[in-house]
PDB file of C-alpha atoms in Angstrom:
ATOM      1  CA  UNK A   1      46.683 -69.666  39.842  1.00 50.00           C
ATOM      2  CA  UNK A   2      49.285 -72.712  40.524  1.00 49.00           C
ATOM      3  CA  UNK A   3      50.459 -73.641  37.516  1.00 50.00           C
ATOM      4  CA  UNK A   4      53.247 -75.735  36.057  1.00 51.00           C
ATOM      5  CA  UNK A   5      54.709 -75.031  32.810  1.00 51.00           C
ATOM      6  CA  UNK A   6      56.416 -77.684  31.330  1.00 73.00           C
ATOM      7  CA  UNK A   7      55.648 -77.063  27.481  1.00 86.00           C
ATOM      8  CA  UNK A   8      58.235 -76.107  25.452  1.00 88.00           C
ATOM      9  CA  UNK A   9      57.162 -72.433  23.803  1.00 89.00           C
ATOM     10  CA  UNK A  10      60.488 -72.528  21.492  1.00 89.00           C
ATOM     11  CA  UNK A  11      59.110 -76.299  20.696  1.00 91.00           C
ATOM     12  CA  UNK A  12      55.682 -75.024  19.984  1.00 91.00           C
ATOM     13  CA  UNK A  13      57.002 -71.898  17.665  1.00 90.00           C
ATOM     14  CA  UNK A  14      58.959 -74.452  16.088  1.00 90.00           C
ATOM     15  CA  UNK A  15      55.634 -76.335  15.159  1.00 91.00           C
ATOM     16  CA  UNK A  16      56.642 -79.360  17.336  1.00 93.00           C
ATOM     17  CA  UNK A  17      53.090 -81.721  17.177  1.00 94.00           C
ATOM     18  CA  UNK A  18      53.877 -83.041  20.341  1.00 94.00           C
ATOM     19  CA  UNK A  19      54.180 -80.163  22.296  1.00 94.00           C
ATOM     20  CA  UNK A  20      51.340 -78.499  20.778  1.00 95.00           C
ATOM     21  CA  UNK A  21      49.186 -81.620  21.738  1.00 96.00           C
ATOM     22  CA  UNK A  22      50.543 -81.293  25.285  1.00 95.00           C
ATOM     23  CA  UNK A  23      49.136 -77.772  25.243  1.00 96.00           C
ATOM     24  CA  UNK A  24      45.998 -78.946  24.236  1.00 97.00           C
ATOM     25  CA  UNK A  25      46.084 -81.981  26.948  1.00 95.00           C
ATOM     26  CA  UNK A  26      46.730 -79.477  29.800  1.00 95.00           C
ATOM     27  CA  UNK A  27      44.587 -76.702  29.040  1.00 97.00           C
ATOM     28  CA  UNK A  28      41.602 -78.033  26.927  1.00 97.00           C
ATOM     29  CA  UNK A  29      39.779 -78.923  30.195  1.00 97.00           C
ATOM     30  CA  UNK A  30      40.127 -75.288  31.873  1.00 97.00           C
ATOM     31  CA  UNK A  31      39.354 -73.511  28.370  1.00 98.00           C
ATOM     32  CA  UNK A  32      36.234 -75.607  28.012  1.00 98.00           C
ATOM     33  CA  UNK A  33      34.675 -75.078  30.995  1.00 97.00           C
ATOM     34  CA  UNK A  34      35.258 -71.543  30.774  1.00 98.00           C
ATOM     35  CA  UNK A  35      33.491 -71.341  27.307  1.00 98.00           C
ATOM     36  CA  UNK A  36      30.925 -73.626  28.780  1.00 97.00           C
ATOM     37  CA  UNK A  37      30.067 -70.755  31.752  1.00 96.00           C
ATOM     38  CA  UNK A  38      30.466 -68.235  29.207  1.00 96.00           C
ATOM     39  CA  UNK A  39      28.120 -69.619  26.555  1.00 95.00           C
ATOM     40  CA  UNK A  40      25.969 -72.045  28.690  1.00 93.00           C
ATOM     41  CA  UNK A  41      25.701 -74.117  25.860  1.00 94.00           C
ATOM     42  CA  UNK A  42      27.501 -77.380  25.369  1.00 96.00           C
ATOM     43  CA  UNK A  43      27.782 -77.320  21.557  1.00 97.00           C
ATOM     44  CA  UNK A  44      28.613 -73.804  21.223  1.00 96.00           C
ATOM     45  CA  UNK A  45      31.489 -74.279  24.080  1.00 97.00           C
ATOM     46  CA  UNK A  46      32.979 -76.833  21.679  1.00 98.00           C
ATOM     47  CA  UNK A  47      32.772 -74.878  18.951  1.00 98.00           C
ATOM     48  CA  UNK A  48      34.602 -71.973  21.059  1.00 98.00           C
ATOM     49  CA  UNK A  49      37.088 -74.325  21.809  1.00 98.00           C
ATOM     50  CA  UNK A  50      38.119 -75.750  18.660  1.00 98.00           C
ATOM     51  CA  UNK A  51      38.068 -72.034  17.089  1.00 98.00           C
ATOM     52  CA  UNK A  52      40.511 -70.780  20.402  1.00 98.00           C
ATOM     53  CA  UNK A  53      42.935 -73.870  19.956  1.00 98.00           C
ATOM     54  CA  UNK A  54      42.989 -73.315  15.864  1.00 97.00           C
ATOM     55  CA  UNK A  55      43.543 -69.361  16.591  1.00 97.00           C
ATOM     56  CA  UNK A  56      46.224 -70.492  19.103  1.00 96.00           C
ATOM     57  CA  UNK A  57      47.797 -72.464  16.151  1.00 95.00           C
ATOM     58  CA  UNK A  58      47.924 -69.805  13.862  1.00 94.00           C
ATOM     59  CA  UNK A  59      49.053 -66.970  16.450  1.00 93.00           C
ATOM     60  CA  UNK A  60      51.972 -68.880  18.105  1.00 91.00           C
ATOM     61  CA  UNK A  61      54.376 -66.771  16.270  1.00 85.00           C
ATOM     62  CA  UNK A  62      53.138 -63.910  17.523  1.00 83.00           C
ATOM     63  CA  UNK A  63      53.344 -65.302  21.011  1.00 87.00           C
ATOM     64  CA  UNK A  64      56.018 -63.192  22.897  1.00 82.00           C
ATOM     65  CA  UNK A  65      55.982 -64.725  25.960  1.00 78.00           C
ATOM     66  CA  UNK A  66      54.907 -61.901  27.815  1.00 78.00           C
ATOM     67  CA  UNK A  67      52.147 -62.762  29.455  1.00 83.00           C
ATOM     68  CA  UNK A  68      52.433 -66.603  30.458  1.00 91.00           C
ATOM     69  CA  UNK A  69      50.858 -69.370  28.134  1.00 94.00           C
ATOM     70  CA  UNK A  70      47.683 -69.929  30.149  1.00 94.00           C
ATOM     71  CA  UNK A  71      46.826 -66.267  30.290  1.00 95.00           C
ATOM     72  CA  UNK A  72      47.332 -66.271  26.268  1.00 96.00           C
ATOM     73  CA  UNK A  73      44.984 -69.063  25.725  1.00 97.00           C
ATOM     74  CA  UNK A  74      42.448 -67.987  28.349  1.00 98.00           C
ATOM     75  CA  UNK A  75      42.532 -64.626  26.382  1.00 97.00           C
ATOM     76  CA  UNK A  76      42.165 -65.933  23.084  1.00 97.00           C
ATOM     77  CA  UNK A  77      39.112 -68.132  24.715  1.00 98.00           C
ATOM     78  CA  UNK A  78      37.509 -65.329  26.262  1.00 98.00           C
ATOM     79  CA  UNK A  79      37.538 -63.130  23.248  1.00 97.00           C
ATOM     80  CA  UNK A  80      36.076 -65.758  21.195  1.00 97.00           C
ATOM     81  CA  UNK A  81      33.209 -66.330  23.953  1.00 97.00           C
ATOM     82  CA  UNK A  82      32.736 -62.537  24.108  1.00 96.00           C
ATOM     83  CA  UNK A  83      32.469 -62.071  20.520  1.00 95.00           C
ATOM     84  CA  UNK A  84      29.877 -64.848  20.282  1.00 94.00           C
ATOM     85  CA  UNK A  85      27.978 -63.330  22.839  1.00 93.00           C
ATOM     86  CA  UNK A  86      28.107 -59.836  21.403  1.00 89.00           C
ATOM     87  CA  UNK A  87      26.523 -61.606  18.395  1.00 87.00           C
ATOM     88  CA  UNK A  88      23.851 -63.252  20.238  1.00 83.00           C
ATOM     89  CA  UNK A  89      23.081 -60.176  22.343  1.00 72.00           C
ATOM     90  CA  UNK A  90      23.398 -57.177  19.742  1.00 68.00           C
ATOM     91  CA  UNK A  91      20.466 -55.838  19.849  1.00 54.00           C
ATOM     92  CA  UNK A  92      19.434 -56.565  23.216  1.00 60.00           C
ATOM     93  CA  UNK A  93      21.491 -56.439  25.938  1.00 52.00           C
ATOM     94  CA  UNK A  94      24.640 -53.965  26.547  1.00 53.00           C
ATOM     95  CA  UNK A  95      28.340 -56.502  26.782  1.00 49.00           C
ATOM     96  CA  UNK A  96      29.901 -53.519  28.425  1.00 52.00           C
ATOM     97  CA  UNK A  97      29.520 -52.377  32.161  1.00 51.00           C
ATOM     98  CA  UNK A  98      29.833 -48.961  33.407  1.00 47.00           C
ATOM     99  CA  UNK A  99      32.721 -49.388  35.575  1.00 43.00           C
ATOM    100  CA  UNK A 100      31.417 -47.145  38.629  1.00 46.00           C
ATOM    101  CA  UNK A 101      28.551 -48.190  40.644  1.00 50.00           C
ATOM    102  CA  UNK A 102      25.691 -46.107  40.983  1.00 51.00           C
ATOM    103  CA  UNK A 103      24.959 -45.063  44.573  1.00 50.00           C
ATOM    104  CA  UNK A 104      22.510 -47.495  46.145  1.00 51.00           C
ATOM    105  CA  UNK A 105      22.549 -49.790  42.787  1.00 52.00           C
ATOM    106  CA  UNK A 106      23.932 -52.276  44.606  1.00 64.00           C
ATOM    107  CA  UNK A 107      22.335 -52.611  48.266  1.00 72.00           C
ATOM    108  CA  UNK A 108      21.455 -55.967  49.281  1.00 78.00           C
ATOM    109  CA  UNK A 109      17.733 -56.395  49.762  1.00 78.00           C
ATOM    110  CA  UNK A 110      17.127 -60.205  50.665  1.00 81.00           C
ATOM    111  CA  UNK A 111      18.464 -60.803  53.943  1.00 85.00           C
ATOM    112  CA  UNK A 112      17.231 -63.992  55.005  1.00 90.00           C
ATOM    113  CA  UNK A 113      19.883 -66.503  56.499  1.00 93.00           C
ATOM    114  CA  UNK A 114      19.784 -69.447  53.914  1.00 94.00           C
ATOM    115  CA  UNK A 115      23.243 -71.176  54.774  1.00 91.00           C
ATOM    116  CA  UNK A 116      21.607 -73.210  57.138  1.00 89.00           C
ATOM    117  CA  UNK A 117      19.490 -75.131  54.512  1.00 92.00           C
ATOM    118  CA  UNK A 118      20.849 -78.752  54.236  1.00 92.00           C
ATOM    119  CA  UNK A 119      23.361 -79.688  51.850  1.00 90.00           C
ATOM    120  CA  UNK A 120      20.661 -81.700  49.407  1.00 92.00           C
ATOM    121  CA  UNK A 121      18.679 -78.719  49.358  1.00 92.00           C
ATOM    122  CA  UNK A 122      21.368 -76.535  48.352  1.00 94.00           C
ATOM    123  CA  UNK A 123      22.668 -78.762  45.710  1.00 93.00           C
ATOM    124  CA  UNK A 124      19.105 -80.384  44.223  1.00 95.00           C
ATOM    125  CA  UNK A 125      18.997 -80.215  40.647  1.00 95.00           C
ATOM    126  CA  UNK A 126      16.199 -77.408  41.093  1.00 95.00           C
ATOM    127  CA  UNK A 127      19.095 -75.301  42.767  1.00 96.00           C
ATOM    128  CA  UNK A 128      21.333 -76.179  40.093  1.00 95.00           C
ATOM    129  CA  UNK A 129      19.366 -74.741  37.807  1.00 95.00           C
ATOM    130  CA  UNK A 130      18.641 -71.896  39.467  1.00 96.00           C
ATOM    131  CA  UNK A 131      22.384 -71.343  39.881  1.00 97.00           C
ATOM    132  CA  UNK A 132      22.707 -71.543  36.051  1.00 95.00           C
ATOM    133  CA  UNK A 133      19.530 -69.148  35.572  1.00 95.00           C
ATOM    134  CA  UNK A 134      21.543 -66.597  37.477  1.00 96.00           C
ATOM    135  CA  UNK A 135      24.771 -66.766  36.151  1.00 96.00           C
ATOM    136  CA  UNK A 136      23.400 -66.545  32.517  1.00 94.00           C
ATOM    137  CA  UNK A 137      21.589 -63.480  33.883  1.00 93.00           C
ATOM    138  CA  UNK A 138      24.792 -61.559  34.305  1.00 94.00           C
ATOM    139  CA  UNK A 139      25.740 -59.419  31.379  1.00 93.00           C
ATOM    140  CA  UNK A 140      29.096 -60.896  29.331  1.00 94.00           C
ATOM    141  CA  UNK A 141      31.523 -58.371  31.128  1.00 95.00           C
ATOM    142  CA  UNK A 142      30.340 -59.469  34.734  1.00 96.00           C
ATOM    143  CA  UNK A 143      30.206 -63.097  33.715  1.00 97.00           C
ATOM    144  CA  UNK A 144      33.564 -63.138  32.844  1.00 97.00           C
ATOM    145  CA  UNK A 145      35.239 -61.456  35.575  1.00 98.00           C
ATOM    146  CA  UNK A 146      33.199 -63.901  38.014  1.00 98.00           C
ATOM    147  CA  UNK A 147      34.167 -67.081  36.222  1.00 98.00           C
ATOM    148  CA  UNK A 148      37.779 -65.750  35.490  1.00 98.00           C
ATOM    149  CA  UNK A 149      38.369 -65.072  39.240  1.00 97.00           C
ATOM    150  CA  UNK A 150      36.121 -66.977  41.543  1.00 97.00           C
ATOM    151  CA  UNK A 151      35.802 -70.265  39.260  1.00 97.00           C
ATOM    152  CA  UNK A 152      39.128 -70.710  38.032  1.00 97.00           C
ATOM    153  CA  UNK A 153      41.277 -68.920  40.587  1.00 96.00           C
ATOM    154  CA  UNK A 154      43.134 -66.287  38.533  1.00 97.00           C
ATOM    155  CA  UNK A 155      44.374 -63.253  40.550  1.00 95.00           C
ATOM    156  CA  UNK A 156      43.106 -59.749  39.799  1.00 95.00           C
ATOM    157  CA  UNK A 157      46.090 -59.376  37.575  1.00 96.00           C
ATOM    158  CA  UNK A 158      45.975 -62.259  35.532  1.00 96.00           C
ATOM    159  CA  UNK A 159      42.313 -61.918  34.663  1.00 98.00           C
ATOM    160  CA  UNK A 160      42.452 -58.119  33.987  1.00 97.00           C
ATOM    161  CA  UNK A 161      45.306 -59.353  31.590  1.00 96.00           C
ATOM    162  CA  UNK A 162      42.990 -62.033  30.155  1.00 97.00           C
ATOM    163  CA  UNK A 163      40.175 -59.373  29.475  1.00 97.00           C
ATOM    164  CA  UNK A 164      42.369 -56.539  28.776  1.00 96.00           C
ATOM    165  CA  UNK A 165      40.756 -54.017  31.090  1.00 97.00           C
ATOM    166  CA  UNK A 166      42.512 -52.446  34.360  1.00 97.00           C
ATOM    167  CA  UNK A 167      42.510 -54.144  37.541  1.00 96.00           C
ATOM    168  CA  UNK A 168      40.099 -51.902  39.326  1.00 94.00           C
ATOM    169  CA  UNK A 169      37.639 -52.583  36.748  1.00 95.00           C
ATOM    170  CA  UNK A 170      37.941 -56.338  37.324  1.00 96.00           C
ATOM    171  CA  UNK A 171      37.356 -55.286  40.923  1.00 94.00           C
ATOM    172  CA  UNK A 172      34.363 -53.681  40.287  1.00 93.00           C
ATOM    173  CA  UNK A 173      32.676 -56.253  38.130  1.00 95.00           C
ATOM    174  CA  UNK A 174      33.559 -58.849  40.206  1.00 95.00           C
ATOM    175  CA  UNK A 175      31.719 -57.255  43.017  1.00 93.00           C
ATOM    176  CA  UNK A 176      29.083 -56.451  40.869  1.00 93.00           C
ATOM    177  CA  UNK A 177      29.097 -60.054  39.504  1.00 96.00           C
ATOM    178  CA  UNK A 178      29.355 -61.615  43.490  1.00 96.00           C
ATOM    179  CA  UNK A 179      26.453 -59.432  44.664  1.00 94.00           C
ATOM    180  CA  UNK A 180      23.652 -60.238  41.998  1.00 95.00           C
ATOM    181  CA  UNK A 181      24.265 -63.693  42.171  1.00 96.00           C
ATOM    182  CA  UNK A 182      23.758 -63.565  45.912  1.00 95.00           C
ATOM    183  CA  UNK A 183      20.524 -61.740  45.306  1.00 94.00           C
ATOM    184  CA  UNK A 184      19.310 -64.112  42.863  1.00 95.00           C
ATOM    185  CA  UNK A 185      20.048 -67.071  44.881  1.00 96.00           C
ATOM    186  CA  UNK A 186      18.714 -65.628  47.977  1.00 95.00           C
ATOM    187  CA  UNK A 187      15.373 -64.885  46.509  1.00 94.00           C
ATOM    188  CA  UNK A 188      15.070 -68.324  45.525  1.00 96.00           C
ATOM    189  CA  UNK A 189      16.728 -69.971  48.693  1.00 96.00           C
ATOM    190  CA  UNK A 190      14.507 -67.754  51.152  1.00 93.00           C
ATOM    191  CA  UNK A 191      11.443 -69.109  49.130  1.00 92.00           C
ATOM    192  CA  UNK A 192      12.547 -72.330  49.679  1.00 89.00           C
ATOM    193  CA  UNK A 193      12.784 -71.963  53.124  1.00 88.00           C
ATOM    194  CA  UNK A 194       9.234 -70.709  53.164  1.00 86.00           C
ATOM    195  CA  UNK A 195       8.031 -73.498  51.338  1.00 84.00           C
ATOM    196  CA  UNK A 196       9.513 -75.861  53.727  1.00 78.00           C
ATOM    197  CA  UNK A 197       8.135 -74.363  56.787  1.00 78.00           C
ATOM    198  CA  UNK A 198       4.998 -73.850  55.474  1.00 81.00           C
ATOM    199  CA  UNK A 199       5.077 -77.567  54.642  1.00 78.00           C
ATOM    200  CA  UNK A 200       5.758 -78.772  58.094  1.00 73.00           C
ATOM    201  CA  UNK A 201       3.146 -76.531  59.606  1.00 69.00           C
TER     202      UNK A 201
ATOM    203  CA  UNK B   1      20.813 -52.705  55.108  1.00 51.00           C
ATOM    204  CA  UNK B   2      22.721 -50.126  55.151  1.00 48.00           C
ATOM    205  CA  UNK B   3      21.512 -49.269  58.288  1.00 53.00           C
ATOM    206  CA  UNK B   4      24.608 -46.821  59.470  1.00 60.00           C
ATOM    207  CA  UNK B   5      27.922 -46.133  58.135  1.00 69.00           C
ATOM    208  CA  UNK B   6      29.722 -48.886  58.936  1.00 74.00           C
ATOM    209  CA  UNK B   7      27.228 -51.070  57.066  1.00 82.00           C
ATOM    210  CA  UNK B   8      28.031 -49.019  54.214  1.00 80.00           C
ATOM    211  CA  UNK B   9      31.718 -49.520  54.351  1.00 78.00           C
ATOM    212  CA  UNK B  10      31.076 -52.638  55.154  1.00 80.00           C
ATOM    213  CA  UNK B  11      29.761 -53.014  51.648  1.00 81.00           C
ATOM    214  CA  UNK B  12      32.316 -51.268  49.953  1.00 80.00           C
ATOM    215  CA  UNK B  13      34.918 -53.402  51.173  1.00 85.00           C
ATOM    216  CA  UNK B  14      33.120 -56.918  51.028  1.00 86.00           C
ATOM    217  CA  UNK B  15      34.848 -58.127  47.868  1.00 85.00           C
ATOM    218  CA  UNK B  16      38.296 -57.481  49.523  1.00 88.00           C
ATOM    219  CA  UNK B  17      37.314 -59.158  52.882  1.00 90.00           C
ATOM    220  CA  UNK B  18      36.222 -61.978  50.696  1.00 89.00           C
ATOM    221  CA  UNK B  19      39.446 -62.375  49.011  1.00 89.00           C
ATOM    222  CA  UNK B  20      41.539 -61.498  52.764  1.00 87.00           C
ATOM    223  CA  UNK B  21      43.046 -58.728  50.564  1.00 88.00           C
ATOM    224  CA  UNK B  22      42.460 -55.893  53.329  1.00 90.00           C
ATOM    225  CA  UNK B  23      45.426 -54.629  55.756  1.00 92.00           C
ATOM    226  CA  UNK B  24      44.849 -56.402  59.268  1.00 93.00           C
ATOM    227  CA  UNK B  25      43.327 -53.172  61.190  1.00 92.00           C
ATOM    228  CA  UNK B  26      40.484 -52.785  58.626  1.00 90.00           C
ATOM    229  CA  UNK B  27      39.542 -56.724  58.966  1.00 92.00           C
ATOM    230  CA  UNK B  28      39.584 -56.261  62.514  1.00 92.00           C
ATOM    231  CA  UNK B  29      37.172 -53.204  62.309  1.00 90.00           C
ATOM    232  CA  UNK B  30      35.014 -55.025  59.793  1.00 89.00           C
ATOM    233  CA  UNK B  31      34.862 -58.586  61.837  1.00 91.00           C
ATOM    234  CA  UNK B  32      33.971 -56.042  64.936  1.00 91.00           C
ATOM    235  CA  UNK B  33      31.326 -54.788  63.025  1.00 90.00           C
ATOM    236  CA  UNK B  34      29.880 -58.277  62.339  1.00 91.00           C
ATOM    237  CA  UNK B  35      29.520 -59.448  65.895  1.00 92.00           C
ATOM    238  CA  UNK B  36      27.347 -56.423  66.144  1.00 90.00           C
ATOM    239  CA  UNK B  37      25.220 -56.245  62.758  1.00 91.00           C
ATOM    240  CA  UNK B  38      23.329 -59.171  62.157  1.00 91.00           C
ATOM    241  CA  UNK B  39      22.403 -57.906  58.724  1.00 91.00           C
ATOM    242  CA  UNK B  40      25.711 -57.822  57.772  1.00 91.00           C
ATOM    243  CA  UNK B  41      26.334 -61.254  59.278  1.00 92.00           C
ATOM    244  CA  UNK B  42      24.041 -62.687  57.113  1.00 94.00           C
ATOM    245  CA  UNK B  43      24.942 -60.212  54.094  1.00 93.00           C
ATOM    246  CA  UNK B  44      28.517 -61.808  53.895  1.00 93.00           C
ATOM    247  CA  UNK B  45      27.222 -65.475  54.741  1.00 94.00           C
ATOM    248  CA  UNK B  46      25.058 -65.817  52.221  1.00 95.00           C
ATOM    249  CA  UNK B  47      27.429 -64.096  49.830  1.00 95.00           C
ATOM    250  CA  UNK B  48      30.532 -66.423  50.931  1.00 95.00           C
ATOM    251  CA  UNK B  49      27.660 -69.144  50.231  1.00 96.00           C
ATOM    252  CA  UNK B  50      26.769 -67.823  47.064  1.00 97.00           C
ATOM    253  CA  UNK B  51      30.440 -68.297  45.765  1.00 97.00           C
ATOM    254  CA  UNK B  52      31.178 -71.633  47.532  1.00 96.00           C
ATOM    255  CA  UNK B  53      27.783 -73.061  45.606  1.00 97.00           C
ATOM    256  CA  UNK B  54      29.380 -72.398  41.867  1.00 97.00           C
ATOM    257  CA  UNK B  55      32.627 -73.585  42.989  1.00 97.00           C
ATOM    258  CA  UNK B  56      31.104 -76.720  43.883  1.00 95.00           C
ATOM    259  CA  UNK B  57      29.179 -76.889  40.817  1.00 93.00           C
ATOM    260  CA  UNK B  58      32.202 -76.147  38.797  1.00 93.00           C
ATOM    261  CA  UNK B  59      34.110 -78.944  40.383  1.00 92.00           C
ATOM    262  CA  UNK B  60      31.770 -81.698  38.749  1.00 88.00           C
ATOM    263  CA  UNK B  61      32.027 -80.418  35.180  1.00 91.00           C
ATOM    264  CA  UNK B  62      34.629 -82.191  33.037  1.00 94.00           C
ATOM    265  CA  UNK B  63      35.437 -81.799  29.640  1.00 97.00           C
ATOM    266  CA  UNK B  64      33.476 -84.949  27.980  1.00 97.00           C
ATOM    267  CA  UNK B  65      35.732 -87.470  26.437  1.00 96.00           C
ATOM    268  CA  UNK B  66      34.325 -87.344  23.031  1.00 97.00           C
ATOM    269  CA  UNK B  67      34.528 -83.287  22.886  1.00 98.00           C
ATOM    270  CA  UNK B  68      38.111 -83.771  23.852  1.00 97.00           C
ATOM    271  CA  UNK B  69      38.661 -86.566  20.934  1.00 97.00           C
ATOM    272  CA  UNK B  70      36.957 -84.123  18.120  1.00 97.00           C
ATOM    273  CA  UNK B  71      38.822 -81.525  19.197  1.00 98.00           C
ATOM    274  CA  UNK B  72      42.450 -83.435  18.784  1.00 97.00           C
ATOM    275  CA  UNK B  73      40.768 -84.738  15.242  1.00 97.00           C
ATOM    276  CA  UNK B  74      40.039 -81.084  14.519  1.00 97.00           C
ATOM    277  CA  UNK B  75      43.713 -79.929  15.312  1.00 97.00           C
ATOM    278  CA  UNK B  76      44.887 -82.755  12.915  1.00 95.00           C
ATOM    279  CA  UNK B  77      46.190 -84.399  16.358  1.00 95.00           C
ATOM    280  CA  UNK B  78      44.285 -87.293  16.930  1.00 92.00           C
ATOM    281  CA  UNK B  79      47.276 -89.647  16.506  1.00 93.00           C
ATOM    282  CA  UNK B  80      48.640 -88.106  19.717  1.00 91.00           C
ATOM    283  CA  UNK B  81      45.835 -88.272  21.785  1.00 88.00           C
ATOM    284  CA  UNK B  82      46.845 -89.680  25.404  1.00 79.00           C
TER     285      UNK B  82
END
């Protein structure tokens, strides 16, 4: 992750409001996007964002600087989002994923090449809706790994620090997330291709 | 898929391959396999495209200005909003 860290930790810890405002200014867009992708709901994402910065404000004195400021803020936000999802899905979906792939569990099934579809098809409102449905169908653990690594560009190590799991676990979760998303999008776009070719004949 | 051992090997290393996180020798072997195996080629292309589509979608999302304003207000920083 490319990052400038011009914000003085010393000033933050001393309660400097301008330093805190600069931190909010710099990180709120990223953290909002993280919360939005995790929760899939703008109102809840805003709630998580506010809660995360309030926690950061109260927790600043305990920030040791062992990790980067951004990683620390990501961790607080991801934790808030995962807690919210746990509450939401308490009796339905398990939040934690087994770390190992079962044999054959992730073998690709859809192998139609839909990459050649025109950009307008790939980016249509209906396709975007399918992207949302697909990502929301991932377990929170897989979604978090995918969002941090592929959408926010964190390294495996940074994502592991944020989620407080091993780097091996991040890699496994990322692989599973990517494979599951590919499978869902492949079903959708293969069907689109068939619809288009049927319409032509 | 997997039709033979090469495909299974490919699948197990696909994430590292996408992230350019494998040694050059293994990478060359995998790419040689891709030339010979249409199924794996489609698989890797659609996997890359999947990630790309999400990245494109993400690039279009921004924090709404009213969300930002309310955040500064909640934090009692509304006098410092830029």
